[in-house]
Coordinates of N, CA and C in Angstrom, one line a residue:
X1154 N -16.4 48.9 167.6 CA -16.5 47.4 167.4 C -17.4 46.8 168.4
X1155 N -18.0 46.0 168.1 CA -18.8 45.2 168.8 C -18.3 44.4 169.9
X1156 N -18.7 44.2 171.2 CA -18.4 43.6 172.2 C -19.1 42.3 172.7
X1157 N -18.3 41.3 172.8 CA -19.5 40.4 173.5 C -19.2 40.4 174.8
X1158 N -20.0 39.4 175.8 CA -20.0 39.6 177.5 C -18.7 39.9 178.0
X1159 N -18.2 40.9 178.9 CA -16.9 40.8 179.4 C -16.4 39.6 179.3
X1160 N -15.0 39.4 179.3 CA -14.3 38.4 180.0 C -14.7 37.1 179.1
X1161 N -15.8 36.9 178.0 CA -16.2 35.6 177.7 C -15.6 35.7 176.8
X1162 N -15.3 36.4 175.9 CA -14.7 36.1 174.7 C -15.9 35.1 173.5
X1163 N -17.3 35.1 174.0 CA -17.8 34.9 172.8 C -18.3 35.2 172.1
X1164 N -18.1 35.0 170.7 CA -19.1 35.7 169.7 C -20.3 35.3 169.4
X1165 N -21.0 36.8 168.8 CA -22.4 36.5 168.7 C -22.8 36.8 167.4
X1166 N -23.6 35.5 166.9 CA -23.9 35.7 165.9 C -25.3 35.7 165.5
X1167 N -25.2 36.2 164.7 CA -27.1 36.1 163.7 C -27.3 35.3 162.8
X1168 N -27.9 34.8 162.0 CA -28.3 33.6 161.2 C -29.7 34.3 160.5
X1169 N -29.3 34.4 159.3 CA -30.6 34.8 158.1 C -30.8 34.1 156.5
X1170 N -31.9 33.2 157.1 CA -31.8 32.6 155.6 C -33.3 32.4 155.2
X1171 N -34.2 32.4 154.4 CA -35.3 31.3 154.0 C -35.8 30.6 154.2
X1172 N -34.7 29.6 154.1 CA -34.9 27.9 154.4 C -34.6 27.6 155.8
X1173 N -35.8 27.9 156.7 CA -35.5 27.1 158.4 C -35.1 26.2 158.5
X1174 N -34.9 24.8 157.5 CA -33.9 24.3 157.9 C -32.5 24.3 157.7
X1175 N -32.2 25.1 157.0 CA -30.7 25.6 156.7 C -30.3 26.5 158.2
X1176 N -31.2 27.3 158.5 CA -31.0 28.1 160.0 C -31.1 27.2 161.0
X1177 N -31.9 25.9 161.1 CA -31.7 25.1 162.4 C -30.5 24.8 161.8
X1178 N -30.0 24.1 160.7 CA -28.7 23.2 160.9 C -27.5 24.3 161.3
X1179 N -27.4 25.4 160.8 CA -26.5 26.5 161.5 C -26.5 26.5 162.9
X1180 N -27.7 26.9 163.0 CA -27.9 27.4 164.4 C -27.2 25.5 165.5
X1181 N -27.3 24.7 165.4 CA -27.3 23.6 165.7 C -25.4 23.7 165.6
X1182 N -24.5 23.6 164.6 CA -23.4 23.5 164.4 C -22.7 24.8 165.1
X1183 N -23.3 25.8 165.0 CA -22.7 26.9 165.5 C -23.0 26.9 167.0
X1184 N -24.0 26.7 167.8 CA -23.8 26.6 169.4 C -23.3 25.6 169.6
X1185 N -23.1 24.3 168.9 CA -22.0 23.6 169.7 C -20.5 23.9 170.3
X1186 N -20.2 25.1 169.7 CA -19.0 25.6 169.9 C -19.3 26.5 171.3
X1187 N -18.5 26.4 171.9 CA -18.6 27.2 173.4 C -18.3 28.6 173.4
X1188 N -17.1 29.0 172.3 CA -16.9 30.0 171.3 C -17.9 30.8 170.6
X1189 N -19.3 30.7 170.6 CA -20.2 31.4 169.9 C -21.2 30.8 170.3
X1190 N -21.9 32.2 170.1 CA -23.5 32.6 171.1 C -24.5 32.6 169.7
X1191 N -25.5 31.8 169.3 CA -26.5 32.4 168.0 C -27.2 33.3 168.9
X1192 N -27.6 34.1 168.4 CA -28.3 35.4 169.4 C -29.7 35.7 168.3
X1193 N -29.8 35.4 167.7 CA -31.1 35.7 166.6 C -31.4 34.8 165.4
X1194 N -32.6 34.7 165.1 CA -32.0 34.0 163.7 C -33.9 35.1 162.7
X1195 N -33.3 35.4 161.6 CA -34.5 35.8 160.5 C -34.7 35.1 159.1
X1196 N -35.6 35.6 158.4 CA -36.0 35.0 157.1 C -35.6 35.6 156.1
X1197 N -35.3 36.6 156.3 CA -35.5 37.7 155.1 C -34.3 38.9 155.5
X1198 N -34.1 40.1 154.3 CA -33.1 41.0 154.5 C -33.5 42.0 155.3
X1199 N -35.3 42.6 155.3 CA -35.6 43.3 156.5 C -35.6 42.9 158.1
X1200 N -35.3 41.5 158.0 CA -35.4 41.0 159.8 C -33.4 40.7 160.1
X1201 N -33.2 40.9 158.7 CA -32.0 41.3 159.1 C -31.1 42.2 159.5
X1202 N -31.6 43.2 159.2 CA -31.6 45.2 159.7 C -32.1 45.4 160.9
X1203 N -33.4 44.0 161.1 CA -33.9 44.1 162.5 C -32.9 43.8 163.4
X1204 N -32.5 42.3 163.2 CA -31.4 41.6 164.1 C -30.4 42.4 164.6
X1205 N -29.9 43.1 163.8 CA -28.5 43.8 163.8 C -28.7 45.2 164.7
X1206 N -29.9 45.6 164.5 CA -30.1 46.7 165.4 C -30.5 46.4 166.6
X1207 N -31.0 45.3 166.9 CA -31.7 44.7 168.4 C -30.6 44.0 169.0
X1208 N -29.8 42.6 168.5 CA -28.9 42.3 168.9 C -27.3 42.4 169.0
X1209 N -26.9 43.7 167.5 CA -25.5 43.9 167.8 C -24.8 42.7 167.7
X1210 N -25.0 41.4 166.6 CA -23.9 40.5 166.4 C -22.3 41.1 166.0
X1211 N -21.6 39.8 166.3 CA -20.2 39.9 165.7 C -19.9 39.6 164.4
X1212 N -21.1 38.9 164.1 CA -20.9 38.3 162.5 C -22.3 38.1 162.3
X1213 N -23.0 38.2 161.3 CA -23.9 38.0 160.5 C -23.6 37.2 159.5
X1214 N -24.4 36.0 159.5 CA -24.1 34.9 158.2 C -25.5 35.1 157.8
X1215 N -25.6 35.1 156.6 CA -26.7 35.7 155.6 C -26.9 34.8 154.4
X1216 N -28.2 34.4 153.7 CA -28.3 34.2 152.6 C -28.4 34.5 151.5
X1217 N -27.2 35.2 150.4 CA -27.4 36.1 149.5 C -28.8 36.0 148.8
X1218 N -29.4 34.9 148.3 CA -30.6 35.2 147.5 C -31.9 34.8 149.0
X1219 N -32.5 35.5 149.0 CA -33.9 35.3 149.8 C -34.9 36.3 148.8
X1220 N -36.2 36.0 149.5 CA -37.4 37.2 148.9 C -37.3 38.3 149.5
X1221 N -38.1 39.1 148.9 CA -38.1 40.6 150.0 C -36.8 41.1 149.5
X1222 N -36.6 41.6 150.8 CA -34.7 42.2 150.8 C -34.0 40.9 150.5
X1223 N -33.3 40.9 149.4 CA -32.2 40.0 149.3 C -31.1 40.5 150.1
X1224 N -30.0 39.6 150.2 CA -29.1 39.6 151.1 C -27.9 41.0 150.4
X1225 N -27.9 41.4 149.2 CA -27.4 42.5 148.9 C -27.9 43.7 149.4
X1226 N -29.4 44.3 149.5 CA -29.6 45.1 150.0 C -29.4 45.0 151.2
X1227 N -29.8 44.3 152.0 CA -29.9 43.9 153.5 C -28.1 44.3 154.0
X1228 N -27.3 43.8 153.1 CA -26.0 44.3 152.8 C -25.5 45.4 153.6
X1229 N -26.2 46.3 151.9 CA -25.8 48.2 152.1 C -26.6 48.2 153.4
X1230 N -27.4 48.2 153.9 CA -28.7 48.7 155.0 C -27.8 48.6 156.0
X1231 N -27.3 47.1 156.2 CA -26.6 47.3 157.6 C -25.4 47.4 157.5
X1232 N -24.4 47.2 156.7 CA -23.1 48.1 156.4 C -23.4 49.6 156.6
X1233 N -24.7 50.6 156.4 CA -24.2 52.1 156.7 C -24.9 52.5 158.3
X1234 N -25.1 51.0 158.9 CA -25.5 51.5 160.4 C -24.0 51.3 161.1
X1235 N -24.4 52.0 162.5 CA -23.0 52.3 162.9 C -22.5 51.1 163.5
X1236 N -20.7 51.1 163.3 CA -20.5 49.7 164.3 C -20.8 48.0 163.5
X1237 N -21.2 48.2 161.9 CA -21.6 47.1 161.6 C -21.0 46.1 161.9
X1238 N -21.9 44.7 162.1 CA -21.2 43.4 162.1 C -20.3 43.1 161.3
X1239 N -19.5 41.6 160.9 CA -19.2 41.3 160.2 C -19.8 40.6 159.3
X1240 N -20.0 40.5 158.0 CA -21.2 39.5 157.2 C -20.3 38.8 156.5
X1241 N -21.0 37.3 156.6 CA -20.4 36.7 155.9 C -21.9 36.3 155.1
X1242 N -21.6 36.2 153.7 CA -22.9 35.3 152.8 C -22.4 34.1 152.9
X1243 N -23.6 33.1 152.9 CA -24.3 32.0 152.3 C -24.5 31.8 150.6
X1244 N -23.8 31.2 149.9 CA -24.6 30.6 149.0 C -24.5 29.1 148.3
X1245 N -25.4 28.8 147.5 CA -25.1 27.5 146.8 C -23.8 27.3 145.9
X1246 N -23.4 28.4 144.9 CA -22.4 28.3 144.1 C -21.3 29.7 144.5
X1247 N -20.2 29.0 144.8 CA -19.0 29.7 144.6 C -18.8 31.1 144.0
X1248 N -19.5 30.7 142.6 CA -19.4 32.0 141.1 C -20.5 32.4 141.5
X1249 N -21.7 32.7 142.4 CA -22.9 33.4 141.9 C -22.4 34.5 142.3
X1250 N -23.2 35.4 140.9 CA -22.9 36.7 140.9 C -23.8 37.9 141.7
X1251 N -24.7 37.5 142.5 CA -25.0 37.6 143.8 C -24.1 38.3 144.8
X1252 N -23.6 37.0 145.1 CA -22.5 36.8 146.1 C -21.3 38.2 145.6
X1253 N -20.9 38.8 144.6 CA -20.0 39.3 143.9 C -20.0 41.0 144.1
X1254 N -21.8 40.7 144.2 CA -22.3 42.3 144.3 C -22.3 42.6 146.0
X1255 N -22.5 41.7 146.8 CA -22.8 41.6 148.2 C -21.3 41.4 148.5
X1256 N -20.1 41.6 148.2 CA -19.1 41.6 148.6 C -18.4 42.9 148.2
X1257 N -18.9 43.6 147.4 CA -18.8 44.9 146.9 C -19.5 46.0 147.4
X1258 N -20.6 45.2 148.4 CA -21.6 45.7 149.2 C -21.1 46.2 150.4
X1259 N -19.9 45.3 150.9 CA -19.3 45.7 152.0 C -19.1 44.0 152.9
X1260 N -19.8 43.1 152.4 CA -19.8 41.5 153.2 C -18.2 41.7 153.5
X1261 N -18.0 40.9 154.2 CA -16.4 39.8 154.9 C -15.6 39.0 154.0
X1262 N -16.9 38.1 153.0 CA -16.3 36.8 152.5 C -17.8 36.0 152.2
X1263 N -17.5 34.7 152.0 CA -18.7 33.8 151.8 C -18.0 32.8 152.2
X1264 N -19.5 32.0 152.4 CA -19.6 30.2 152.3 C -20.4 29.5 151.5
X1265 N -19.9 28.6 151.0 CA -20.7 27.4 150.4 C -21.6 27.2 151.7
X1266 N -22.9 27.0 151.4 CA -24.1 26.6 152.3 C -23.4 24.6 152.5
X1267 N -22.6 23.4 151.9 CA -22.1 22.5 152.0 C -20.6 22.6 152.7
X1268 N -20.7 23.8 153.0 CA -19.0 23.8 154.1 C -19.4 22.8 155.5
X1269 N -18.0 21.9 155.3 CA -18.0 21.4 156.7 C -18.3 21.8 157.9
X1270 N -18.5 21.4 158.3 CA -18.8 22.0 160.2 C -17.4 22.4 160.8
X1271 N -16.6 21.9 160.4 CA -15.4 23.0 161.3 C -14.9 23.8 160.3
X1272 N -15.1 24.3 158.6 CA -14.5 25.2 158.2 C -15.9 26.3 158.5
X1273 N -17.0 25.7 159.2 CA -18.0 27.2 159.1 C -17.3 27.4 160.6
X1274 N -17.6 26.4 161.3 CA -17.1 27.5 162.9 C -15.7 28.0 162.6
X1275 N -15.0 28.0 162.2 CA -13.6 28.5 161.6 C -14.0 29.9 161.1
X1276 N -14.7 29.5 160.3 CA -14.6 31.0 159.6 C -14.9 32.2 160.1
X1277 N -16.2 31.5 161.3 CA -16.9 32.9 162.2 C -15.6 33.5 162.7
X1278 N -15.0 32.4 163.4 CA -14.1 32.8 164.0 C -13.1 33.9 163.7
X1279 N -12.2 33.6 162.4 CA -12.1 34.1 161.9 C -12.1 35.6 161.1
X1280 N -13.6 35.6 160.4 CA -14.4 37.2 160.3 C -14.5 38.2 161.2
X1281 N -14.9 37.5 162.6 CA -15.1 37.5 163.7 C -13.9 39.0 164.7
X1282 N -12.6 38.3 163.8 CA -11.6 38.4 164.5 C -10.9 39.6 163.3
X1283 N -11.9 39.9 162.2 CA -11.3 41.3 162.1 C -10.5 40.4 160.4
X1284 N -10.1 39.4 160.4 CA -9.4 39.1 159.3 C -10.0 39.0 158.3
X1285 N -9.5 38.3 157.0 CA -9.8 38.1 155.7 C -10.6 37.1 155.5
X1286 N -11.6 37.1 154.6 CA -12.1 35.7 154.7 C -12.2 34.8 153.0
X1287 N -11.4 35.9 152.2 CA -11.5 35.2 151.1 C -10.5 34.6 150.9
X1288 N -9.9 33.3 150.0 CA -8.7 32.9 149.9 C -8.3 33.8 148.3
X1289 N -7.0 33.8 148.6 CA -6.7 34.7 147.3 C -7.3 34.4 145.7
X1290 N -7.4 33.0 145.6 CA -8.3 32.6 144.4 C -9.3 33.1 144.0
X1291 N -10.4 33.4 145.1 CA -11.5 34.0 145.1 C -11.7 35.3 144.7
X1292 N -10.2 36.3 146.0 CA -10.2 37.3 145.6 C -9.8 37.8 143.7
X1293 N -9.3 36.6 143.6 CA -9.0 36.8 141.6 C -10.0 36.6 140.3
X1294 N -11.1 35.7 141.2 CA -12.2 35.3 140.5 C -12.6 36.4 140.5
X1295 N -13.3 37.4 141.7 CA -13.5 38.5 142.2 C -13.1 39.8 141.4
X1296 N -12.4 39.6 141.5 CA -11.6 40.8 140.4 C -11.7 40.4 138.5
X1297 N -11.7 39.6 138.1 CA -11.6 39.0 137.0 C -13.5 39.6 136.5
X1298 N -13.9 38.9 137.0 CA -15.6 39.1 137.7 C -16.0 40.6 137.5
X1299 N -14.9 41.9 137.9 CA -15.7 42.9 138.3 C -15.0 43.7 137.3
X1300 N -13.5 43.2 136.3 CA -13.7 43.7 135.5 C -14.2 43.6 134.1
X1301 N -14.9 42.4 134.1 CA -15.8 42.0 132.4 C -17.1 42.8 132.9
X1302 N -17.5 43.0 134.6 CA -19.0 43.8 134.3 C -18.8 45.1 134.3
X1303 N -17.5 45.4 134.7 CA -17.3 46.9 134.7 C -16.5 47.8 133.6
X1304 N -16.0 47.0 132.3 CA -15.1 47.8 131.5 C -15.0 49.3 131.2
X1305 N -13.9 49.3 131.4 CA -13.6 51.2 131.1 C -13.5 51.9 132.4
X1306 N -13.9 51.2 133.8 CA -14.2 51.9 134.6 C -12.5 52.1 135.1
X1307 N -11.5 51.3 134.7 CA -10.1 51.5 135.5 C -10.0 52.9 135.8
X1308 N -9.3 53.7 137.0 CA -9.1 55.0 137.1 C -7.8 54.9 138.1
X1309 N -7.2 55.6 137.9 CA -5.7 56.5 138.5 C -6.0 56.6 140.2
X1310 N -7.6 57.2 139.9 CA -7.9 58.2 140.9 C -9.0 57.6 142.0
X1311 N -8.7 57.5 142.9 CA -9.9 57.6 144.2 C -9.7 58.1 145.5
X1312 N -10.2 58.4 145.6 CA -10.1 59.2 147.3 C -9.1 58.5 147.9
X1313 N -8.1 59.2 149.2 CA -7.6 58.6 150.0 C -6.4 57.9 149.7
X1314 N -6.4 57.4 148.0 CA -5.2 56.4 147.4 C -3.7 58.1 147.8
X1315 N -4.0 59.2 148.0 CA -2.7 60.1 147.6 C -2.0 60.1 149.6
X1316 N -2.9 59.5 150.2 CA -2.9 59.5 151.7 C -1.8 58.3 152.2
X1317 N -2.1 57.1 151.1 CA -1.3 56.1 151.8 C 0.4 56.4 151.4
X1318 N 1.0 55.9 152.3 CA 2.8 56.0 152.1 C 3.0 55.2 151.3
X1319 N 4.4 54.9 151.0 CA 4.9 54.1 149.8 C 4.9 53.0 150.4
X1320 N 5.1 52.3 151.3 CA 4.3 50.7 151.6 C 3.7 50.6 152.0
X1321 N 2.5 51.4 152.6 CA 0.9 50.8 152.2 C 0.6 50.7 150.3
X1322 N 1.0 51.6 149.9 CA 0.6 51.3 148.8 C 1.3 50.0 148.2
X1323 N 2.9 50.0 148.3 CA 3.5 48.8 148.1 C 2.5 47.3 148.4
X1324 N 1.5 47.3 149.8 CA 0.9 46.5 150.1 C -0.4 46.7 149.7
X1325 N -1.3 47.5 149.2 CA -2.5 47.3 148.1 C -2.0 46.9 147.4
X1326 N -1.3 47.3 146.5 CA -1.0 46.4 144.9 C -0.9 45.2 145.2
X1327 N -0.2 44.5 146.6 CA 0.0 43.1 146.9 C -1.1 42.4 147.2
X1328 N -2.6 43.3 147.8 CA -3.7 42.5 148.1 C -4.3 42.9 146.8
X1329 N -4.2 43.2 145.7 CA -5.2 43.4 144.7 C -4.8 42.7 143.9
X1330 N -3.4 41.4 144.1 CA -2.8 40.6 143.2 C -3.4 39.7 143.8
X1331 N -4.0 39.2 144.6 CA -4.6 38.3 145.3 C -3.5 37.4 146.6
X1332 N -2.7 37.9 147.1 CA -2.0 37.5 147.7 C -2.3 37.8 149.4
X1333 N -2.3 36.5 150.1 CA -2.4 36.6 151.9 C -1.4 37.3 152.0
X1334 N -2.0 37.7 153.3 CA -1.1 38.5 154.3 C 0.4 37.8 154.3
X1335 N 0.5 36.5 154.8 CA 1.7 35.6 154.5 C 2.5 36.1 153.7
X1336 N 1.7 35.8 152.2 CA 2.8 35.6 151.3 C 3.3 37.6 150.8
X1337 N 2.4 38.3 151.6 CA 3.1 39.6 151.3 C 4.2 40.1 152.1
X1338 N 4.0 39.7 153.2 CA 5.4 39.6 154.2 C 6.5 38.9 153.5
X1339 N 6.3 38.0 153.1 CA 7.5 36.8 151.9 C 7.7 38.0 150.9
X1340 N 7.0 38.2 150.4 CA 7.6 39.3 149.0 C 8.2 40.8 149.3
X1341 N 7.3 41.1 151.1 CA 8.1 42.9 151.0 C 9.1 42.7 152.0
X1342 N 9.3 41.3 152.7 CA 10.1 41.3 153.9 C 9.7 41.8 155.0
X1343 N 8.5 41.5 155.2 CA 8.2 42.3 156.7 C 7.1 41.0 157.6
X1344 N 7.0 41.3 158.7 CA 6.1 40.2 159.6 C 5.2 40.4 159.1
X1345 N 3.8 39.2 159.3 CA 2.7 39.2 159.1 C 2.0 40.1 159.9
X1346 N 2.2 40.0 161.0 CA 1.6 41.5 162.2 C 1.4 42.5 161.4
X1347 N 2.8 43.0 160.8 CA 3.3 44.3 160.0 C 2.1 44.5 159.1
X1348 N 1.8 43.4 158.3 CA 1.2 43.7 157.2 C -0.1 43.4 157.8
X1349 N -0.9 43.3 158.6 CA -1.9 43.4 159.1 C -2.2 44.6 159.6
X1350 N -1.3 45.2 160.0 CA -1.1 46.5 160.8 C -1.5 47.5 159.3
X1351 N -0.8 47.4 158.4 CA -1.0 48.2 157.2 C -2.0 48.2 156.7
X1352 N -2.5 46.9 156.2 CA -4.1 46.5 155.8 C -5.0 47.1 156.4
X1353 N -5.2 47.2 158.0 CA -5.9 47.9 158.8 C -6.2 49.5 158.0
X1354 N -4.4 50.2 158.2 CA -4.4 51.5 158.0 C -5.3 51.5 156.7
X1355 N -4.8 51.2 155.7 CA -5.5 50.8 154.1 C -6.7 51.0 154.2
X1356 N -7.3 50.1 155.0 CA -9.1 50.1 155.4 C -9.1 51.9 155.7
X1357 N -8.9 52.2 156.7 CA -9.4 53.3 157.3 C -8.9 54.5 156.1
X1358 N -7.8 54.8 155.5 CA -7.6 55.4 154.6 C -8.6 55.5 153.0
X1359 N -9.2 54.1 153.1 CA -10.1 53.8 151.7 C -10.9 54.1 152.0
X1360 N -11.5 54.5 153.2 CA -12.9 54.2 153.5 C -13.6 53.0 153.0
X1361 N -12.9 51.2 153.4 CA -13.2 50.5 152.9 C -13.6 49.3 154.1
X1362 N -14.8 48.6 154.0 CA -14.4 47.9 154.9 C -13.8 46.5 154.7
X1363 N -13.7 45.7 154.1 CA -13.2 44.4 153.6 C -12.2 44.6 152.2
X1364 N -11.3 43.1 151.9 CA -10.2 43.1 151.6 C -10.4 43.8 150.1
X1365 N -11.8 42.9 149.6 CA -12.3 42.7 147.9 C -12.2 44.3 147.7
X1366 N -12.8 45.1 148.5 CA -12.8 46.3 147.9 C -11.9 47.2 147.8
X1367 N -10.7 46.8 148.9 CA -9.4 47.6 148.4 C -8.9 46.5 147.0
X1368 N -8.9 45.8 146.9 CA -8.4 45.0 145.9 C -8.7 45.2 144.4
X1369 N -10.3 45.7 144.7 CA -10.5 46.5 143.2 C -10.1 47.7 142.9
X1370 N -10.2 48.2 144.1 CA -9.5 50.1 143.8 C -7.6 49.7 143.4
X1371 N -7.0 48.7 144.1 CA -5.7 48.8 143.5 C -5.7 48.3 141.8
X1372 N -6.6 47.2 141.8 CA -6.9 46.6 140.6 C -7.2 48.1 139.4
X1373 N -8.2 48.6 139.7 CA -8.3 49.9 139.0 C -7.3 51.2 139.0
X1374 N -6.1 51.1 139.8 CA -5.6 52.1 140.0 C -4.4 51.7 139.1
X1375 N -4.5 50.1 138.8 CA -3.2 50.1 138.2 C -2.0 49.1 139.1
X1376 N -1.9 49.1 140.7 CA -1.2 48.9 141.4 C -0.8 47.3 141.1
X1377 N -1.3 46.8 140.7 CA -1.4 45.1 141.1 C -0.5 44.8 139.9
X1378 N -0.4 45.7 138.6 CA 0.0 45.4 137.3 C 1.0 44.2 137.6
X1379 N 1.4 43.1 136.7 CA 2.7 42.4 137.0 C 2.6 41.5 137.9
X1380 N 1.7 42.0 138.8 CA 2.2 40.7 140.3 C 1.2 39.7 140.5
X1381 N 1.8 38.7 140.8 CA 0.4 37.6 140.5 C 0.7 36.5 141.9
X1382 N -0.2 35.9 142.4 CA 0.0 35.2 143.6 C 0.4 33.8 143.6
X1383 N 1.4 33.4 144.2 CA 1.9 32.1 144.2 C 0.7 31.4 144.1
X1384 N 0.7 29.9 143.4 CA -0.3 29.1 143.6 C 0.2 28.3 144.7

């Protein structure tokens, strides 16, 4: 995992978009916070592979569509370097399907490029910090989303699913229904810690790094059947 200065506790981030002024207004809202360091900012998905190899951010905020490398490749590239950041995308709409393939890519989560100034410094923080960044709605659009482009593909079978115990698995099926950590503690009876603790395991057993993609392997596995997330 990535470190920032001893003792400071702040995070370092990168900033990659197109539009310089989308990167000054970031870069502008994000060092106001004392909490986070901008450490780079690029144009493109190749100066993004740059960034990440020169400065070792904590998060990477990215703009799914650019020229050149779009923010999907730029994605895979720096998702299979070692130690990757955390990425969050940028984009204009919610649904772009963009954004859908770059979270399947390996991304954190997204933002509306119109998020407030305290739910973006929130979020770094957040991603930052190892957590989730979609809210469960998203993760259902998400899923909804990957099975009309993907039909037929459901399978039983993927690596690693024969490794988890019977409450980690208990708890994929619970993140592949779209449900927070919260509300899976409420349903299996256990602390939020707990179920953070398992999520973790989950990751490392999937070989997965973010939530979306264990959520489609439970989704495909069958696990989620039945369970649906409080509104």
């Amino acid at each position: 995992m990535n470190e920032s200065p001893a003792g400071t506790g702040v995070k370092r981030i990168a900033l990659v978009d197109d539009d310089s002024l989308v990167r000054a207004g970031l870069a502008m809202i994000l060092g106001a916070d004392p909490g986070i360091e901008v450490v780079g900012e690029g144009s493109d998905g190749n100066q993004a592979v740059t960034l990440v190899q020169k400065h070792r951010p904590d998060v990477l905020l990215m703009d799914v569509r650019m020229p050149g490398m779009d923010g999907i490749a730029a994605t895979r590239a720096v998702c299979a370097q070692s130690e990757p950041p955390k990425i969050i995308m940028l984009t204009t709409f919610d649904m772009d399907e963009y954004v859908f393939e770059a979270l399947e890519a390996g991304a954190s989560g997204f933002l509306l490029k119109d998020t407030p100034p305290q739910d973006l410094i929130r979020a770094v923080h957040v991603v930052a910090q190892g957590d989730a960044m979609l809210a469960p709605t998203v993760t259902r659009r998400m899923l909804s989303h990957f099975s009309q482009s993907n039909p037929g593909t459901r399978s039983a079978e993927h690596d690693g699913l024969d490794q988890l115990t019977e409450r980690e698995t208990e708890v994929l099926g619970a993140v592949g229904a779209g449900l927070s950590n919260a509300q899976i503690g409420e349903r299996l009876f256990m602390s939020e810690a707990t179920v953070k603790a398992h999520v973790s395991k989950i990751f490392a057993k999937l070989d997965c790094s973010n939530r979306v993609q264990i959520a489609i392997i439970a989704h495909e596995a069958g696990l989620s059947d039945g369970l649906d997330a409080p509104d």
